[in-house]
mmCIF file of C-alpha atoms in Angstrom:
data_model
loop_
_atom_site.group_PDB
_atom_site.id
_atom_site.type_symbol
_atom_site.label_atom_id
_atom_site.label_comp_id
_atom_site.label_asym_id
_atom_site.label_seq_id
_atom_site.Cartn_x
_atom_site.Cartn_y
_atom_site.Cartn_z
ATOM 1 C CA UNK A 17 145.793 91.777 128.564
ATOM 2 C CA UNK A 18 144.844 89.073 126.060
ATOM 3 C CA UNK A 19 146.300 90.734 122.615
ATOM 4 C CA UNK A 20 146.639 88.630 119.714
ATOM 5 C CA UNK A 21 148.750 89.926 116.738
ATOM 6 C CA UNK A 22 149.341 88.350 113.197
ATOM 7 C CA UNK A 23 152.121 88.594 110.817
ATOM 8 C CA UNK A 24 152.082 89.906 107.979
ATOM 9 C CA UNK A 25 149.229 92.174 108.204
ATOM 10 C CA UNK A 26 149.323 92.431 104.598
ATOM 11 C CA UNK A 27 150.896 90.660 101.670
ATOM 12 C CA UNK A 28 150.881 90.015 97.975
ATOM 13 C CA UNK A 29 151.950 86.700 96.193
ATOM 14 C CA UNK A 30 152.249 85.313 92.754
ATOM 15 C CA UNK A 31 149.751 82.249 91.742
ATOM 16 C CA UNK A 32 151.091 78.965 92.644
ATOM 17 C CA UNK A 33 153.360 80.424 95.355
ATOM 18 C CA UNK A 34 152.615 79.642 99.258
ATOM 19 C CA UNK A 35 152.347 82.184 101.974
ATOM 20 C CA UNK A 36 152.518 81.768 105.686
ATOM 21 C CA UNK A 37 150.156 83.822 108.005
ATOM 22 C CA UNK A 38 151.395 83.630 112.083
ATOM 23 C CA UNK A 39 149.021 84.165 115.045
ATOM 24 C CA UNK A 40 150.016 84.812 118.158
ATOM 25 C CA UNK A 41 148.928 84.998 121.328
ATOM 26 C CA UNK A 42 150.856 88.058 123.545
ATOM 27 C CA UNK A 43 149.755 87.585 126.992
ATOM 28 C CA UNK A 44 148.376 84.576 127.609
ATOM 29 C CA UNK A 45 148.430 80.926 126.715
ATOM 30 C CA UNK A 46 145.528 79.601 123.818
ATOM 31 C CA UNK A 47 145.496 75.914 123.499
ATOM 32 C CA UNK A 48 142.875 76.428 120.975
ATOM 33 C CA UNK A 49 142.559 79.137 118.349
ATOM 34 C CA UNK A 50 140.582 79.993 115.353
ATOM 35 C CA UNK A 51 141.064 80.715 111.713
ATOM 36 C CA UNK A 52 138.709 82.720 109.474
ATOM 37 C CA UNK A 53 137.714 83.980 106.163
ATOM 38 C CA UNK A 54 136.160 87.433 105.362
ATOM 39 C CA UNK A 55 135.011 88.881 102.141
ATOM 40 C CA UNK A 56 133.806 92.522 101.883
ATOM 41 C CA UNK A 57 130.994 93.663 103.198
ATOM 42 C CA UNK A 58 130.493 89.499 104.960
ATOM 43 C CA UNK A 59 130.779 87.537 107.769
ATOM 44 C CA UNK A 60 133.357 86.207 108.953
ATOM 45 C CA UNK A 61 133.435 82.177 107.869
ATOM 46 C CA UNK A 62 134.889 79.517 110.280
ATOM 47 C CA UNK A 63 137.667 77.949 107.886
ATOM 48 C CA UNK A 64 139.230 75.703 110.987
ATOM 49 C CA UNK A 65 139.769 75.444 114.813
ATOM 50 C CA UNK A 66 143.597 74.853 115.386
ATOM 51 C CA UNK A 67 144.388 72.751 119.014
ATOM 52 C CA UNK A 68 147.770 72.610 120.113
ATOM 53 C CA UNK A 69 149.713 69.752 119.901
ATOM 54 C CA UNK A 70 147.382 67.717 117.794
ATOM 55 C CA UNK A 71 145.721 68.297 114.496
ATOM 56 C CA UNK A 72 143.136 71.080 112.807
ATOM 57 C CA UNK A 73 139.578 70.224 112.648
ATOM 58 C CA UNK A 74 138.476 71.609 109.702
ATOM 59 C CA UNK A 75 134.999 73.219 108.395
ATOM 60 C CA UNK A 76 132.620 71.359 105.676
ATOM 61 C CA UNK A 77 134.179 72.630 101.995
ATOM 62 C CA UNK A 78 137.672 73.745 103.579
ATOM 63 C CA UNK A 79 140.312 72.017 101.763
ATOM 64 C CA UNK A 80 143.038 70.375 103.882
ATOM 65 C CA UNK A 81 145.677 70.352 101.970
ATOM 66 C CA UNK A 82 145.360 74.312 100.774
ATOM 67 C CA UNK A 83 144.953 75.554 103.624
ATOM 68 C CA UNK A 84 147.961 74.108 106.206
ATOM 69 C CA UNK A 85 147.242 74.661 109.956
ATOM 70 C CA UNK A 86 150.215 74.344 112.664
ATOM 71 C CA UNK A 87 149.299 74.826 116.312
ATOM 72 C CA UNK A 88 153.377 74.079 117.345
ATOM 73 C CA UNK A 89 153.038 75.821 120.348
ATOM 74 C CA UNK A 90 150.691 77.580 123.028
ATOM 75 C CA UNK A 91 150.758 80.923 121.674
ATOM 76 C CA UNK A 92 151.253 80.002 118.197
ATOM 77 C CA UNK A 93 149.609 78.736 115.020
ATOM 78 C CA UNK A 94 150.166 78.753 111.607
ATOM 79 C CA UNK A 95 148.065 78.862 108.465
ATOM 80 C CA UNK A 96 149.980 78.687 105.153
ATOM 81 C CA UNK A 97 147.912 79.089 101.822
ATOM 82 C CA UNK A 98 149.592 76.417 99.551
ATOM 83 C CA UNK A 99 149.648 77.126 95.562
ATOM 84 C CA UNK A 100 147.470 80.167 95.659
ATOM 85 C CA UNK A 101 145.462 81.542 93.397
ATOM 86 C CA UNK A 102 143.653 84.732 93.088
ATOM 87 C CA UNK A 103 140.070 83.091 94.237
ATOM 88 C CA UNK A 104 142.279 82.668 97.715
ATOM 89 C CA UNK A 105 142.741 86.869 97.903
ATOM 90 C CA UNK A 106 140.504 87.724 100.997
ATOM 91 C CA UNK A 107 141.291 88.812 104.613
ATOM 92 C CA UNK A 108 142.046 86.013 107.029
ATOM 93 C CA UNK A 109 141.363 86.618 110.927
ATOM 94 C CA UNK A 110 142.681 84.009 113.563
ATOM 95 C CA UNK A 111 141.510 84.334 116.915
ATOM 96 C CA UNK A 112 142.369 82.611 120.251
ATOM 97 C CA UNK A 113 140.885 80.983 122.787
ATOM 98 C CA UNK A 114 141.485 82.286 126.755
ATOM 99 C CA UNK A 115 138.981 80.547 128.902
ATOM 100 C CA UNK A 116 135.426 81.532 127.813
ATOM 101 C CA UNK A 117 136.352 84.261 125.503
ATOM 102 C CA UNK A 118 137.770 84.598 122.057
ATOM 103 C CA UNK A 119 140.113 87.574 121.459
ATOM 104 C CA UNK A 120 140.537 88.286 117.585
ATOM 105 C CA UNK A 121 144.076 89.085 115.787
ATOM 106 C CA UNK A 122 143.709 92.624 113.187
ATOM 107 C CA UNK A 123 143.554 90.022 110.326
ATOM 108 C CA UNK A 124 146.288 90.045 107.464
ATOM 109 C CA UNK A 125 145.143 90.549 104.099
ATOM 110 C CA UNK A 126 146.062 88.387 101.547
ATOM 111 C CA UNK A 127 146.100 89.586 97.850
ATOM 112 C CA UNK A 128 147.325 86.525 95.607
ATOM 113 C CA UNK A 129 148.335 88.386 91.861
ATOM 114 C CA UNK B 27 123.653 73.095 114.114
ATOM 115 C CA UNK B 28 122.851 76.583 115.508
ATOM 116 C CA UNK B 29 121.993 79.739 112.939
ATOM 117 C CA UNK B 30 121.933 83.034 114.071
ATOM 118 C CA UNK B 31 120.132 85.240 111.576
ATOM 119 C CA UNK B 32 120.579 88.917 111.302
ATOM 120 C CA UNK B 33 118.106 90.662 109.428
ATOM 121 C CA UNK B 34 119.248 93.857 108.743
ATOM 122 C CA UNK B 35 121.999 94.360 106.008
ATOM 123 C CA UNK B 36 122.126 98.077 106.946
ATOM 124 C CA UNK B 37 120.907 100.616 109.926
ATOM 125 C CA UNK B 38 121.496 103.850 110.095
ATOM 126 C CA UNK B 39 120.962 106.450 112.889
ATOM 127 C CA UNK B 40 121.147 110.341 113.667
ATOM 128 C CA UNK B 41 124.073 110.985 116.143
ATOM 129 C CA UNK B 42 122.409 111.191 119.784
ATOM 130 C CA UNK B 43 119.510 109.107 119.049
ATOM 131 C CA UNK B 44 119.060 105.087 119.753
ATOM 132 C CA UNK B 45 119.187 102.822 117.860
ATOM 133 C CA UNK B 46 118.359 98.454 118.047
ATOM 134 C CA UNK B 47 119.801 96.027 115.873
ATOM 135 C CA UNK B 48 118.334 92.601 115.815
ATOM 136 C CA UNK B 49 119.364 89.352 115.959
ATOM 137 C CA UNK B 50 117.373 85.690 115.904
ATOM 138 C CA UNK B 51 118.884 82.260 116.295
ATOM 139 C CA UNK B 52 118.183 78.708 116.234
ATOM 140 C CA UNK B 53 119.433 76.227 119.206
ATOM 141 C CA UNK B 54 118.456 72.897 121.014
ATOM 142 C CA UNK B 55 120.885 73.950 123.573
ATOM 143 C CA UNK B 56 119.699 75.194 126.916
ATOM 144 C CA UNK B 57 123.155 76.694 128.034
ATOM 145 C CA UNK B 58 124.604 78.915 125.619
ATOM 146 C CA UNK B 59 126.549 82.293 125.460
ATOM 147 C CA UNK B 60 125.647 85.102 123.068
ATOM 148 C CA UNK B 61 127.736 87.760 121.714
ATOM 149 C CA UNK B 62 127.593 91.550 119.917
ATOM 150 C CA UNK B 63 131.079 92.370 118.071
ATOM 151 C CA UNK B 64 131.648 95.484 116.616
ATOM 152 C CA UNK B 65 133.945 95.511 113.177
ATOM 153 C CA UNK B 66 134.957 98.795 112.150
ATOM 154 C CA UNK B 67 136.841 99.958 109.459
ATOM 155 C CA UNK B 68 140.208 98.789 110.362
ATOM 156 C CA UNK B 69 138.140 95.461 110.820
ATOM 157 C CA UNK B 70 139.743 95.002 114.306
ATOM 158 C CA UNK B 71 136.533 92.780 115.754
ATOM 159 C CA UNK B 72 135.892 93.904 119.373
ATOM 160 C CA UNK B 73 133.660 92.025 122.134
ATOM 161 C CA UNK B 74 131.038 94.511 122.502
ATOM 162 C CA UNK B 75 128.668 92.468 125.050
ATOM 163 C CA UNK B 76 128.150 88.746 126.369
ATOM 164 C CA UNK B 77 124.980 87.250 127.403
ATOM 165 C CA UNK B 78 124.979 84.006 129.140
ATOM 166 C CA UNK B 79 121.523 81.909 128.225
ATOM 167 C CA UNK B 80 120.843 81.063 132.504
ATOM 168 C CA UNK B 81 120.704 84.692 132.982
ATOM 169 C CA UNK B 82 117.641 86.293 133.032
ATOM 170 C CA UNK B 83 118.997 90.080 133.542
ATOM 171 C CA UNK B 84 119.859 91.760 130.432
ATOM 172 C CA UNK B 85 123.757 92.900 130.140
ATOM 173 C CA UNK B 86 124.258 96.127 129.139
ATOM 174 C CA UNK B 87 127.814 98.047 129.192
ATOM 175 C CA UNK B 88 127.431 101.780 129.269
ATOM 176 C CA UNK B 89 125.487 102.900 125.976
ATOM 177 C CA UNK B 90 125.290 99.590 125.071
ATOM 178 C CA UNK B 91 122.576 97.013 126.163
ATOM 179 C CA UNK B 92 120.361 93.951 124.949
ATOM 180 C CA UNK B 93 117.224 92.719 125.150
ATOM 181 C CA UNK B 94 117.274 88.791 125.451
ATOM 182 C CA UNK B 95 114.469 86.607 124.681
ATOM 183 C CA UNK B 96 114.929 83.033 125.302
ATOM 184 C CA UNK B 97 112.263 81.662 124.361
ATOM 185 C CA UNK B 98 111.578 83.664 120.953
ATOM 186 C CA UNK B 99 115.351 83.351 120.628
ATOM 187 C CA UNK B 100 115.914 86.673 119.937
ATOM 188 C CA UNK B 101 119.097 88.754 120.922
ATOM 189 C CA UNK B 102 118.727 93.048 119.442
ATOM 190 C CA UNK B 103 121.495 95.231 120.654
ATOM 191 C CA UNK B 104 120.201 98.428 121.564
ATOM 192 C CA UNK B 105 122.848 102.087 121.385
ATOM 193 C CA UNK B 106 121.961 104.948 123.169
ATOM 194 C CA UNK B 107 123.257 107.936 122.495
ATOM 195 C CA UNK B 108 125.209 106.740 119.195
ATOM 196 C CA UNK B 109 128.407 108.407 118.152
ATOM 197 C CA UNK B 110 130.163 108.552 115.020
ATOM 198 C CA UNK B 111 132.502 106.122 116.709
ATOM 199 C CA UNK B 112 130.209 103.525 116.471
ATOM 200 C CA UNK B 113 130.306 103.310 113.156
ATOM 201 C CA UNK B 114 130.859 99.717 111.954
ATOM 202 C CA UNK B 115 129.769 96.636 110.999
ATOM 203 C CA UNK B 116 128.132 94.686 114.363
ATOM 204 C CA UNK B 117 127.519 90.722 114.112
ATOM 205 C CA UNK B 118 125.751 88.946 116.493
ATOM 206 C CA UNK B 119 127.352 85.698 117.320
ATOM 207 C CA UNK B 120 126.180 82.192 119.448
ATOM 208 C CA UNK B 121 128.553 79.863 121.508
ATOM 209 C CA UNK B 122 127.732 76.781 122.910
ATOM 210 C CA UNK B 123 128.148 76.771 126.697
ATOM 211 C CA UNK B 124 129.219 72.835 126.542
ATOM 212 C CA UNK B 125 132.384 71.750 127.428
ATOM 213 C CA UNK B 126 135.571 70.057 126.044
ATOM 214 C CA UNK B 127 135.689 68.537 122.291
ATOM 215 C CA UNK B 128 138.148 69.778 119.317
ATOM 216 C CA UNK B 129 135.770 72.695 118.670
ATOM 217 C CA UNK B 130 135.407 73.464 122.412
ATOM 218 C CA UNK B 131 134.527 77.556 121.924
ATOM 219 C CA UNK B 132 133.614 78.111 118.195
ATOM 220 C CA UNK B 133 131.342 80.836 117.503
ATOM 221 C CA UNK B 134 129.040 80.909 114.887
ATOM 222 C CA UNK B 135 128.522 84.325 113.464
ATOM 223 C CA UNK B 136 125.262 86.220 111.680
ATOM 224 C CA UNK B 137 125.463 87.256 108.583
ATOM 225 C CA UNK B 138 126.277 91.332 109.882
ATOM 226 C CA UNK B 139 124.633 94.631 110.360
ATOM 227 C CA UNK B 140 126.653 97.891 108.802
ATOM 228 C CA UNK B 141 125.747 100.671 110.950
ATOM 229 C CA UNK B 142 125.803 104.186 109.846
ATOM 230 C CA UNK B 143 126.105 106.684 112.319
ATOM 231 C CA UNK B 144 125.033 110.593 110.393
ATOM 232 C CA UNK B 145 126.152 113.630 112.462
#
């Protein structure tokens, strides 16, 4: 038990375009779950903490408005990359939230052209 | 704000042989939980071993065990009997044991150790 998965495991987008990255939870319900930001080689960097049902509390730096969190549901959230540019390109995990534990999604890279 | 520091950009080890990977962090918590994750290649992360900070025995899980010192905060993973499967990138990581608030569970991650494992 407790998988998470994330959609799309990959993609590429054009500059200025916005792309949607889902995380779900499989098995269980998450009424809080994580988004990150790795670069090669690095850690991985807290970019927000997503609650369902109310809204993201974000990390020092991490711009609001670029990076859109939606926690619609108990085994969902959403982070869409608004009017990206190729600085964005990096591998974003989510992870979720099941009592005391945090069980991590495979991560989707995100390549922005 | 907690740190946790991770000294070692790289480690390396024969296959067989043990080897420790160490970890220091910074706190004004007494209740806390620490972690070991293991990132390899396909940079799946995967729990490799949980301390909680109120107990004094040592986890281990089958080749893998730490050595926990509270009060010189310090946290090393030890691997016995490595295998190329163990291979990856490990990061130590703290959680804060207290309860409720928007960030109820956030981990806060070292900077990562890339292990090497040579047959």
């Amino acid at each position: 038990g407790a998988v998470v998965s994330q959609h799309p495991s990959r993609v590429i987008c054009k500059s200025g375009t916005s792309v949607k990255i889902e995380c779900r939870s499989l098995d269980f319900q998450a009424t809080t779950m994580f988004w990150y930001r790795q670069f090669p080689k690095q850690s991985l960097m807290l970019m927000a903490t997503s609650n369902e049902g109310s809204k993201a509390t974000y990390e020092q730096g991490v711009e609001k408005d670029k990076f859109l969190i939606n926690h619609a549901s108990l085994t969902l959230s959403t982070l869409t990359v608004t009017s990206a540019h190729p600085e964005d390109s990096s591998f974003y995990i989510c992870s979720a939230r099941r009592v005391h534990e945090q069980y991590f999604g495979p991560g989707t890279r995100l390549t922005v052209t | 704000a907690q740190t946790v520091t991770q000294s070692q950009p790289e480690m390396s080890v024969q296959e067989a042989e043990t080897v420790t990977l160490s970890c220091t962090y910074d706190t004004s918590e007494s209740d806390y939980y620490l972690f070991w994750y293991k990132q390899p290649p396909s940079r799946q992360m995967i729990l490799v071993i949980r301390q909680e900070a109120y107990k004094q025995q040592n986890a281990t899980e089958n080749r893998f065990s730490v050595n926990f010192q509270k009060a010189a905060k310090s946290f090393s993973l030890k691997i016995s009997d490595s295998q190329l499967g163990d291979a990856a990138m490990y990061f130590c990581a703290y959680r804060s044991a207290g309860a409720g608030g928007t960030s109820y569970g956030k981990l806060t991650f070292g900077q990562g150790t890339i292990l090497t494992v040579h047959p």
